[in-house]
mmCIF file of N, CA and C in Angstrom:
data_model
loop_
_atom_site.group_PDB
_atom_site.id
_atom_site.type_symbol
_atom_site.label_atom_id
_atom_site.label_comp_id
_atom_site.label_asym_id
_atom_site.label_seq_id
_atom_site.Cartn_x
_atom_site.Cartn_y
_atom_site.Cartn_z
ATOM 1 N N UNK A 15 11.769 15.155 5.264
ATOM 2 C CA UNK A 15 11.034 13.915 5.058
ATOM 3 C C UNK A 15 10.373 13.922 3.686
ATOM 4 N N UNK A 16 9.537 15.522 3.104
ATOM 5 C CA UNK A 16 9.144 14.783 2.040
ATOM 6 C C UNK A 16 10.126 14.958 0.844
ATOM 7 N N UNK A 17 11.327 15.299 0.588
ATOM 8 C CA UNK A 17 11.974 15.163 -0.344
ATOM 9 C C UNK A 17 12.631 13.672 -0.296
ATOM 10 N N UNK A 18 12.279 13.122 0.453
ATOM 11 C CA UNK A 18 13.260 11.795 1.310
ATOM 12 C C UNK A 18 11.761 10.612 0.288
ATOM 13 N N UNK A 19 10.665 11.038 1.226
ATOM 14 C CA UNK A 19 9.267 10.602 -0.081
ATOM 15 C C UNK A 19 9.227 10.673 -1.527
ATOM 16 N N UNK A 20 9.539 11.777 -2.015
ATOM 17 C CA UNK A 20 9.334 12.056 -3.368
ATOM 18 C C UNK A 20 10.047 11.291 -4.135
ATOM 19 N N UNK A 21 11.298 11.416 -3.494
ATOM 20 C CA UNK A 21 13.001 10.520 -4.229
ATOM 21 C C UNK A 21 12.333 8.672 -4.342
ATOM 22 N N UNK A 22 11.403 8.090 -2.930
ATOM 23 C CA UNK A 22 11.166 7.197 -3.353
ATOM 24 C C UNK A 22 9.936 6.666 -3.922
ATOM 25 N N UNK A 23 9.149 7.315 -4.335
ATOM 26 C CA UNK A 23 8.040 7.579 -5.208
ATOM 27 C C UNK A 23 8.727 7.634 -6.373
ATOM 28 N N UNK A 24 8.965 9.133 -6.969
ATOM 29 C CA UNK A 24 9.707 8.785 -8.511
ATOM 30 C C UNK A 24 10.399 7.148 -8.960
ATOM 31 N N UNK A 25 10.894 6.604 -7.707
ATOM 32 C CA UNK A 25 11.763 5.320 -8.327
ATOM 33 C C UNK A 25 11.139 3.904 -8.352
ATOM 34 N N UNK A 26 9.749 4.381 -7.822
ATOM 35 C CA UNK A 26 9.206 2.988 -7.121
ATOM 36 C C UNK A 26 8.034 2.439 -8.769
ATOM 37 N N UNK A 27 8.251 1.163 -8.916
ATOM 38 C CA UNK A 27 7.655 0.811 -9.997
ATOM 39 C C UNK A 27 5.924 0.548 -9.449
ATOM 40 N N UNK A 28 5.850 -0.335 -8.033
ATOM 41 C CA UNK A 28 4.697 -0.215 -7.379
ATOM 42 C C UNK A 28 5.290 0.179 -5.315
ATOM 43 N N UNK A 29 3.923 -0.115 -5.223
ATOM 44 C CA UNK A 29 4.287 0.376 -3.277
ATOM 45 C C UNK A 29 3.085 -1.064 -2.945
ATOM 46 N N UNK A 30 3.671 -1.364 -1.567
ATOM 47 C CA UNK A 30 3.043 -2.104 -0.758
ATOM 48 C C UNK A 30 3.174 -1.220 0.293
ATOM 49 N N UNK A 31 1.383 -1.678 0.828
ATOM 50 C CA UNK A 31 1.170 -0.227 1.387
ATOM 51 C C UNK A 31 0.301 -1.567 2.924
ATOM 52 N N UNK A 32 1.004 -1.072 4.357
ATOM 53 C CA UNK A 32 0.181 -2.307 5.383
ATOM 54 C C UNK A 32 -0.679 -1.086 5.807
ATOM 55 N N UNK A 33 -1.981 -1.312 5.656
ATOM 56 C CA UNK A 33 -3.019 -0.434 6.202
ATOM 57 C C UNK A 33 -3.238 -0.858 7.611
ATOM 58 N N UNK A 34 -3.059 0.192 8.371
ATOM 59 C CA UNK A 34 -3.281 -0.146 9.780
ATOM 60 C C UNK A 34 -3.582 0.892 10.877
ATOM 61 N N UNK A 35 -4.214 0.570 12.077
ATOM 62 C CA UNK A 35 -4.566 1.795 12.816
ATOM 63 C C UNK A 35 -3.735 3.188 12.910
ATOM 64 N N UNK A 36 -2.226 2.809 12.947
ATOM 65 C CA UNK A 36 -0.955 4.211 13.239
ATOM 66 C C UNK A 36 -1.291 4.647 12.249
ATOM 67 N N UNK A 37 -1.312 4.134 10.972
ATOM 68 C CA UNK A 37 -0.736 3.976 9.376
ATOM 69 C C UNK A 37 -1.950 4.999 9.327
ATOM 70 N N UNK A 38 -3.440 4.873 9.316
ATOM 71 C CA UNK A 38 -4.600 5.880 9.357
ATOM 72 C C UNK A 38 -4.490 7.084 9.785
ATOM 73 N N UNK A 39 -3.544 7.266 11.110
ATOM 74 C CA UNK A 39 -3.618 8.137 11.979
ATOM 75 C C UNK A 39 -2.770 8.900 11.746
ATOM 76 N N UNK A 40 -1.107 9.055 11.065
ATOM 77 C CA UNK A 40 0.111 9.647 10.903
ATOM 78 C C UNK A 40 -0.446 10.646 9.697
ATOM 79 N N UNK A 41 0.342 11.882 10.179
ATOM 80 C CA UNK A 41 0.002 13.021 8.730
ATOM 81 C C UNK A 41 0.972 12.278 7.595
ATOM 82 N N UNK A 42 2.323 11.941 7.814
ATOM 83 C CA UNK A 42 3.290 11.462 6.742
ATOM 84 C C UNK A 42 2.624 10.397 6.016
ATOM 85 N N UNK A 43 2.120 9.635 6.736
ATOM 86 C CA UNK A 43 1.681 8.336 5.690
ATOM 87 C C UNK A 43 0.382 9.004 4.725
ATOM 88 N N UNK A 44 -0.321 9.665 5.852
ATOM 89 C CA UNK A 44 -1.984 9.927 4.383
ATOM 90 C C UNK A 44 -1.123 10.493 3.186
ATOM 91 N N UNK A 45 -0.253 11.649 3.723
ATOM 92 C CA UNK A 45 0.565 12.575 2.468
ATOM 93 C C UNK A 45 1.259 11.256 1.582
ATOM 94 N N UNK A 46 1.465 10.474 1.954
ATOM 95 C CA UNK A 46 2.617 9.323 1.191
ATOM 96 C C UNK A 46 1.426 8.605 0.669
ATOM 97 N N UNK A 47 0.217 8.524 1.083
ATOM 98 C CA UNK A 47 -0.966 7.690 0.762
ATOM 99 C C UNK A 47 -1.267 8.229 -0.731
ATOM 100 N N UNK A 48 -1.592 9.597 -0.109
ATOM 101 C CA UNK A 48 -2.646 10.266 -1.590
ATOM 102 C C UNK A 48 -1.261 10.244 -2.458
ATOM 103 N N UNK A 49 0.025 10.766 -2.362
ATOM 104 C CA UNK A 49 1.032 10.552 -3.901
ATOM 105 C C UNK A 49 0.835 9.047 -4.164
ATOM 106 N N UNK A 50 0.866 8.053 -3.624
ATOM 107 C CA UNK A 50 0.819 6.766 -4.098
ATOM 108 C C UNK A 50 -0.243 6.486 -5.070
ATOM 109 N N UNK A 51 -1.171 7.470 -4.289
ATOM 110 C CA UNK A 51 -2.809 7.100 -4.893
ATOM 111 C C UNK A 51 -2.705 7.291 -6.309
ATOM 112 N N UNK A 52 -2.068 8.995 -6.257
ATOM 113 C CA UNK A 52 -2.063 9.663 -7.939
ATOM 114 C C UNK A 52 -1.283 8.962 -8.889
ATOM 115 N N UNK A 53 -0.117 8.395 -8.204
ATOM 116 C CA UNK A 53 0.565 7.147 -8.979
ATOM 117 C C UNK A 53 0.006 6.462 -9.754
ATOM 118 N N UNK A 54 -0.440 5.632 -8.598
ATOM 119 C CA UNK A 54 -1.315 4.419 -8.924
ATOM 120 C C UNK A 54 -2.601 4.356 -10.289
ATOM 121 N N UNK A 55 -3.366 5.924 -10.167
ATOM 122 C CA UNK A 55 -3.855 6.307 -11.506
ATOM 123 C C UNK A 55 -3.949 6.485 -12.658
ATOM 124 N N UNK A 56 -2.286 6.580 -13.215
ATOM 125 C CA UNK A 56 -1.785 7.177 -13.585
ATOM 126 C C UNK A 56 -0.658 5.542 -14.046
ATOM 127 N N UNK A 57 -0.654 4.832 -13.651
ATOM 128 C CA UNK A 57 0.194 3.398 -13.671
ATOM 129 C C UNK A 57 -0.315 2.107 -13.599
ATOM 130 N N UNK A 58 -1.543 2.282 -12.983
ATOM 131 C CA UNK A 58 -2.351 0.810 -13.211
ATOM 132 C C UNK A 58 -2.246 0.188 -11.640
ATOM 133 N N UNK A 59 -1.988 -0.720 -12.195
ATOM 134 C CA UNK A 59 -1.836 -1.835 -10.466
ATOM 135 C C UNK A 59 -0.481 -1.296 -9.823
ATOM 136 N N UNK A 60 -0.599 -0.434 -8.784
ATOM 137 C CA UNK A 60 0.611 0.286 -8.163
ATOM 138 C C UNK A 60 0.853 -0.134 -7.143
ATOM 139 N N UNK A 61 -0.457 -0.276 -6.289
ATOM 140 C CA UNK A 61 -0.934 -0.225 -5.059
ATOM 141 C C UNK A 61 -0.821 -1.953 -4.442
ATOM 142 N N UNK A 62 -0.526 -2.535 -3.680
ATOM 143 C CA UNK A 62 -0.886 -3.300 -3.296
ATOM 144 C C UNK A 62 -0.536 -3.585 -1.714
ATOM 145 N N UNK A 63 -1.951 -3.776 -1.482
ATOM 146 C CA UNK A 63 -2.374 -3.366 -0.191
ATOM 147 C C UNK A 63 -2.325 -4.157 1.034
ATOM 148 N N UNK A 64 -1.774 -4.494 2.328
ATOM 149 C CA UNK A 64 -1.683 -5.907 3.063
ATOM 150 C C UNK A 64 -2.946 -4.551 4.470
ATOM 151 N N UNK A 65 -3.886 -5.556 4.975
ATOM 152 C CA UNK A 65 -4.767 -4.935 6.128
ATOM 153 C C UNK A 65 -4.027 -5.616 7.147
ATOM 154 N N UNK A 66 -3.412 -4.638 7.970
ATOM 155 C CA UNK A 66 -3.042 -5.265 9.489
ATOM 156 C C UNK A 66 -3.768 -4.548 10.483
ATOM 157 N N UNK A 67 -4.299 -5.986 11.157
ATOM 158 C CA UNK A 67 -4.892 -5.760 12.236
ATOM 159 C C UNK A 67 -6.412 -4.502 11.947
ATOM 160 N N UNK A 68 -6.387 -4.546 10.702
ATOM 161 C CA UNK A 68 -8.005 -3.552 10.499
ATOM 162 C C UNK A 68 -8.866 -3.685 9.904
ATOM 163 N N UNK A 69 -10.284 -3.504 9.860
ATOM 164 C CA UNK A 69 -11.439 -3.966 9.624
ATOM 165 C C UNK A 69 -11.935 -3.573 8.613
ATOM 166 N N UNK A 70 -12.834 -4.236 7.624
ATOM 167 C CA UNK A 70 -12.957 -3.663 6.208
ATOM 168 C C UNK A 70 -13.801 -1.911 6.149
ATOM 169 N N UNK A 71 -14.790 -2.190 7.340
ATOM 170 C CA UNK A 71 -14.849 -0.386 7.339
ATOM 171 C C UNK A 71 -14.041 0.463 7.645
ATOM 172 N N UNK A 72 -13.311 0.082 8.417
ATOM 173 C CA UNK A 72 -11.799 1.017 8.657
ATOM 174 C C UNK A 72 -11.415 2.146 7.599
ATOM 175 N N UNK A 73 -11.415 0.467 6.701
ATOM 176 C CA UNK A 73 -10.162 0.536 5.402
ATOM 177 C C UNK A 73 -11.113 1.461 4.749
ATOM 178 N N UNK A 74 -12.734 1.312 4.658
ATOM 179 C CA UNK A 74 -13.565 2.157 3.893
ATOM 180 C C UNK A 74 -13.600 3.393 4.387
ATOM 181 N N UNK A 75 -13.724 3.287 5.400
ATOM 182 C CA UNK A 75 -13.540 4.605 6.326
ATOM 183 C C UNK A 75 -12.644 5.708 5.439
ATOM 184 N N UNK A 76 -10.876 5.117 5.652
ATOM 185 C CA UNK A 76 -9.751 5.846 5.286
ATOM 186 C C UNK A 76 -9.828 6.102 3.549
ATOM 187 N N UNK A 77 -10.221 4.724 2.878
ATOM 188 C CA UNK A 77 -10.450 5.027 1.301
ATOM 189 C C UNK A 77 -11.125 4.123 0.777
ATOM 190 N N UNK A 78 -12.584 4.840 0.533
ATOM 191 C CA UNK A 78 -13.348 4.089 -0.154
ATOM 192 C C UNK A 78 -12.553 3.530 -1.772
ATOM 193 N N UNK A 79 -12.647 4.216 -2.397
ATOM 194 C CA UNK A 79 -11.398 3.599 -3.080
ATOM 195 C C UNK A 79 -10.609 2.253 -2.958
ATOM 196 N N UNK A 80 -9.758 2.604 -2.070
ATOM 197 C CA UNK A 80 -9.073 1.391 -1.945
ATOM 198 C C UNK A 80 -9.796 0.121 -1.307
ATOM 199 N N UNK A 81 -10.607 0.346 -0.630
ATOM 200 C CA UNK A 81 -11.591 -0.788 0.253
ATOM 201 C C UNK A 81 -12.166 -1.664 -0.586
ATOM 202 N N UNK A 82 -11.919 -1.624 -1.920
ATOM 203 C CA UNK A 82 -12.619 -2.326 -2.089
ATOM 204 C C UNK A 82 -11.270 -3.542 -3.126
ATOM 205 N N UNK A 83 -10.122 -2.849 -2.924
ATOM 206 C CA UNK A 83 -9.021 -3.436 -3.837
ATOM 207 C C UNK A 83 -8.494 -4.804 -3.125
ATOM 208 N N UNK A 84 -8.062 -5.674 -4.057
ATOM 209 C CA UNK A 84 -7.836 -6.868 -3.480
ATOM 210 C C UNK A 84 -6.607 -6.794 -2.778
ATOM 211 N N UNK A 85 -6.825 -7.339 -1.595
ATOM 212 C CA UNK A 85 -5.544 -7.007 -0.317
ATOM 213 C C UNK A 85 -5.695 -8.440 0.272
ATOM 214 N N UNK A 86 -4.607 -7.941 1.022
ATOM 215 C CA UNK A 86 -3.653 -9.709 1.651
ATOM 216 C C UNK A 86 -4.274 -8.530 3.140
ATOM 217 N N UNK A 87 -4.400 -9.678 3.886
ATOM 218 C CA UNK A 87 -4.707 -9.378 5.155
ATOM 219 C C UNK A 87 -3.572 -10.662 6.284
ATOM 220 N N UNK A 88 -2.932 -9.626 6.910
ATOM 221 C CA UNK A 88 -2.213 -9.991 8.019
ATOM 222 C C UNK A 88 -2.437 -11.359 8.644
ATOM 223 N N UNK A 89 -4.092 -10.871 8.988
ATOM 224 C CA UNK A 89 -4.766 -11.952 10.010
ATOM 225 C C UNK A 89 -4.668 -13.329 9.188
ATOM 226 N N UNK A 90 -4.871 -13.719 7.828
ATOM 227 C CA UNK A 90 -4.835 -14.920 7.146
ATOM 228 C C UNK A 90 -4.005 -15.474 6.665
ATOM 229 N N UNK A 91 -2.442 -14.844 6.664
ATOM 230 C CA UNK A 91 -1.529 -14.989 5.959
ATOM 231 C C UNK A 91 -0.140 -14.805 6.699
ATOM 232 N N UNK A 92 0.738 -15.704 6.481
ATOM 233 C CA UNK A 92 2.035 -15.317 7.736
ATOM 234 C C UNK A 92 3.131 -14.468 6.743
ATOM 235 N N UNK A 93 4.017 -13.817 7.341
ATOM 236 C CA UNK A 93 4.583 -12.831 6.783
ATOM 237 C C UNK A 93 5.385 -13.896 5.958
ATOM 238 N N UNK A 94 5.937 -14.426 5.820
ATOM 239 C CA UNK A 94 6.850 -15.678 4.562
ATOM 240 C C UNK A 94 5.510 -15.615 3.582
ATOM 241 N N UNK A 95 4.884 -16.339 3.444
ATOM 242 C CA UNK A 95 3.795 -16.304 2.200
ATOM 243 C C UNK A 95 2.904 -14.971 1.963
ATOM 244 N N UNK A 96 2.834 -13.631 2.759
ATOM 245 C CA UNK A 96 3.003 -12.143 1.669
ATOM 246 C C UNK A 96 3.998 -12.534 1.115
ATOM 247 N N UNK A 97 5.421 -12.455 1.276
ATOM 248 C CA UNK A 97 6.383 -11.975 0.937
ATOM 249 C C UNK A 97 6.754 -13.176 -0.446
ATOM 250 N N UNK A 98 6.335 -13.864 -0.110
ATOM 251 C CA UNK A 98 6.557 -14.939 -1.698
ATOM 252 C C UNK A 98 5.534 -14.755 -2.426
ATOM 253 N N UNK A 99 4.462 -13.833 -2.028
ATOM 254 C CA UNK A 99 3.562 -13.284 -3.457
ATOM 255 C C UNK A 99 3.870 -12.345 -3.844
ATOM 256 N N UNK A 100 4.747 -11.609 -2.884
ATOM 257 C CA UNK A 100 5.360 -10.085 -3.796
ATOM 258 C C UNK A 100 6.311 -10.571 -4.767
ATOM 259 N N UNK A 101 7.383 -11.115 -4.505
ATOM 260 C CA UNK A 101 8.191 -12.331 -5.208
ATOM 261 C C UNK A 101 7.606 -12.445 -6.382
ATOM 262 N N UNK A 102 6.685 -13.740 -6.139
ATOM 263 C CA UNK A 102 5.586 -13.968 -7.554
ATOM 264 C C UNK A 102 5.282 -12.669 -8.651
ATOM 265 N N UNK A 103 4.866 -11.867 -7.972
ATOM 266 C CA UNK A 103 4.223 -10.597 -8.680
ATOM 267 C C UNK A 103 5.769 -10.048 -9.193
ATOM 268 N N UNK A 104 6.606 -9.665 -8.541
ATOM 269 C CA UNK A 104 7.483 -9.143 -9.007
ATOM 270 C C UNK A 104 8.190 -9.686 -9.920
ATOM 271 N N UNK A 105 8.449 -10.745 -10.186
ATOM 272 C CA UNK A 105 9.339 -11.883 -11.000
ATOM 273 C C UNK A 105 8.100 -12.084 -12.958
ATOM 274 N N UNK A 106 6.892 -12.175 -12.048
ATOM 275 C CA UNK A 106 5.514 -11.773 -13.184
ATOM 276 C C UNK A 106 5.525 -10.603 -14.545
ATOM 277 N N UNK A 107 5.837 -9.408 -13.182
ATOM 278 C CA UNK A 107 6.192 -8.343 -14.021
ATOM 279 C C UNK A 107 6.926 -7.981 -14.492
ATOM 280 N N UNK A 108 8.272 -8.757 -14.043
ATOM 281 C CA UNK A 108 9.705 -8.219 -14.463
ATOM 282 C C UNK A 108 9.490 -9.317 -16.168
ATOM 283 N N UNK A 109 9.371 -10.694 -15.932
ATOM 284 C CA UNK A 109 9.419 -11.540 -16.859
ATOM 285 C C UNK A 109 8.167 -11.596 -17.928
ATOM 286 N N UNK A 110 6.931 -11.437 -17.585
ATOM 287 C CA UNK A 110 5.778 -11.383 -18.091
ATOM 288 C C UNK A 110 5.459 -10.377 -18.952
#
């Protein structure tokens, strides 16, 4: 698994990352969390974050850090309009 991680880390320009109760709880994801994190340091806006189904202390809970980064939340947004702001963003960065 983590050479299966690493391969898509090295290739990934950013990560969308759905923060959520499993997602907190799994050893693979924190390990996939913190490389994203060091990424993300290291690259600027890497990270972008959707909250499913979890509460802003949660999210502070798991990473103060990230708790405070601007995220799309599940509850306000239907999966078609995330997915046409990744679109947006991606088309932004590719062209912009």
């Amino acid at each position: 698994i983590r050479q299966s991680i690493d391969t898509g880390l090295r290739r990934s320009k950013f990560a969308i990352v759905v923060l959520s109760e499993f997602y907190i709880e799994k050893y693979w994801t924190q390990k996939e969390f913190n490389a994203l994190f060091s990424l993300g340091s290291k690259l600027g806006d890497f990270i972008l974050p959707i909250w499913h189904n979890i509460t802003p202390e949660k999210a502070q809970e798991f990473s103060p850090m990230l708790s405070d980064a601007l995220a799309l939340k599940s509850s306000e947004h239907t999966i078609k309009s995330i997915a046409d702001m990744f679109v947006e963003k991606l088309n932004y960065d590719n062209n912009g």
